[in-house]
């Protein structure tokens, strides 16, 4: 595979590096808390566990997703006003998200309510910019999926900020299922679409919109909306209706992306194998989600405490680590590529250690071999920390030098542009 990176003079290359570096920095918080929790030395308070979740989903994933939006939609951006607006929005996100994570760590409800607002402003601003770029870029299946994902993110984030305002004001103006609506929008609607968008963008040459791709994205967006409304308003029928939409979408996705996996060199230290792993992880994640939703609809899991712990951890780790961390580490590996690589062995450690550790961690919970959790947790977390250090240094070193524009592997004698 021919690896490329973000050229210094390319539109938003500086902002992309800001956002990736900020995301990597906040990811340290997630990993550190995760390792500590895995050893069970102490019982961590609720605000620390909430910090662990939000540092990962907002700090690491959403900052990386905003960088991805700039990379995917920013080509040939020439309007000075639009560029300035996105520069300010990128800076706002890079500052506001870490501050919001600290607000969760503080346990102060008022701080969470206040500092969630600028994060929401940044996310809404990104959606507005994406919409403004529709007529300026060639619309492809990955770009359509990103648009649908960020629209869903706005819905989920709005619910999340309203929850914080409700908690801070000690009032009750939201439906009882507000937290469920927030979680399902963020994970099912937003992250599934983003994972599929990145994997298709970096693995498959899709020159424009195709009907199978449009149907796939439409079903995923519809499924995300159905499950969000169903969880928010406690409408069991909508939770059930989500299942056929997701099943149809994942079948289309597998048919479209499956053939690309045959050419992935799983032993070579390239970013392509990270994107390749996203495909089976997404399928597994959706299978676990359907299992979970079916249990809720059939009253097998009538109460949240009846849901097996391993199922919850398997569901969230296949998404947060399997899908999104592989996606973002793959993009950052491309974005930080240079002739002289810092720690050239790190790609192997990140790929095998992060994924092997995560699979082992989930299996220890599924088989109730909890003593092995203390083995696989540091393998997973330590490998991620190696990646954080490696790519932070590489991105920093790029500040003063030019690099080739992002490229994909050669297919049939040509390269796939960003």
PDB file of C-alpha atoms in Angstrom, residues 268-271 329-330 332-333 341-354 382-392 394:
ATOM      1  CA  UNK A 268       2.183  -5.299   6.533  1.00  0.00           C
ATOM      2  CA  UNK A 269       2.337  -2.220   8.831  1.00  0.00           C
ATOM      3  CA  UNK A 270      -0.057  -0.149   6.731  1.00  0.00           C
ATOM      4  CA  UNK A 271      -3.200   1.748   7.596  1.00  0.00           C
ATOM      5  CA  UNK A 329      -5.521   5.318  14.002  1.00  0.00           C
ATOM      6  CA  UNK A 330      -5.612   4.344  10.324  1.00  0.00           C
ATOM      7  CA  UNK A 332      -3.727   9.370  11.644  1.00  0.00           C
ATOM      8  CA  UNK A 333      -1.144   6.882  10.377  1.00  0.00           C
ATOM      9  CA  UNK A 341       9.135   7.698  11.000  1.00  0.00           C
ATOM     10  CA  UNK A 342       9.333   8.005  14.763  1.00  0.00           C
ATOM     11  CA  UNK A 343       9.154   4.518  16.310  1.00  0.00           C
ATOM     12  CA  UNK A 344       8.596   2.614  13.031  1.00  0.00           C
ATOM     13  CA  UNK A 345       7.753  -0.547  14.981  1.00  0.00           C
ATOM     14  CA  UNK A 346       4.782   1.117  16.690  1.00  0.00           C
ATOM     15  CA  UNK A 347       2.287   0.279  13.913  1.00  0.00           C
ATOM     16  CA  UNK A 348       2.592  -3.421  14.719  1.00  0.00           C
ATOM     17  CA  UNK A 349       2.210  -2.828  18.462  1.00  0.00           C
ATOM     18  CA  UNK A 350      -0.886  -0.674  18.001  1.00  0.00           C
ATOM     19  CA  UNK A 351      -2.598  -3.008  15.539  1.00  0.00           C
ATOM     20  CA  UNK A 352      -1.953  -6.351  17.229  1.00  0.00           C
ATOM     21  CA  UNK A 353      -1.868  -5.166  20.841  1.00  0.00           C
ATOM     22  CA  UNK A 354      -4.977  -2.981  20.730  1.00  0.00           C
ATOM     23  CA  UNK A 382      -0.564  -0.015  26.774  1.00  0.00           C
ATOM     24  CA  UNK A 383      -0.682  -0.566  23.019  1.00  0.00           C
ATOM     25  CA  UNK A 384      -3.007   2.400  22.620  1.00  0.00           C
ATOM     26  CA  UNK A 385      -0.664   4.571  24.704  1.00  0.00           C
ATOM     27  CA  UNK A 386       2.207   3.581  22.400  1.00  0.00           C
ATOM     28  CA  UNK A 387       0.057   4.735  19.482  1.00  0.00           C
ATOM     29  CA  UNK A 388      -0.816   8.007  21.200  1.00  0.00           C
ATOM     30  CA  UNK A 389       2.845   8.836  21.831  1.00  0.00           C
ATOM     31  CA  UNK A 390       3.956   7.740  18.364  1.00  0.00           C
ATOM     32  CA  UNK A 391       1.383   9.632  16.358  1.00  0.00           C
ATOM     33  CA  UNK A 392       1.514  12.734  18.562  1.00  0.00           C
ATOM     34  CA  UNK A 394       4.830  12.345  14.177  1.00  0.00           C
TER      35      UNK A 394
END
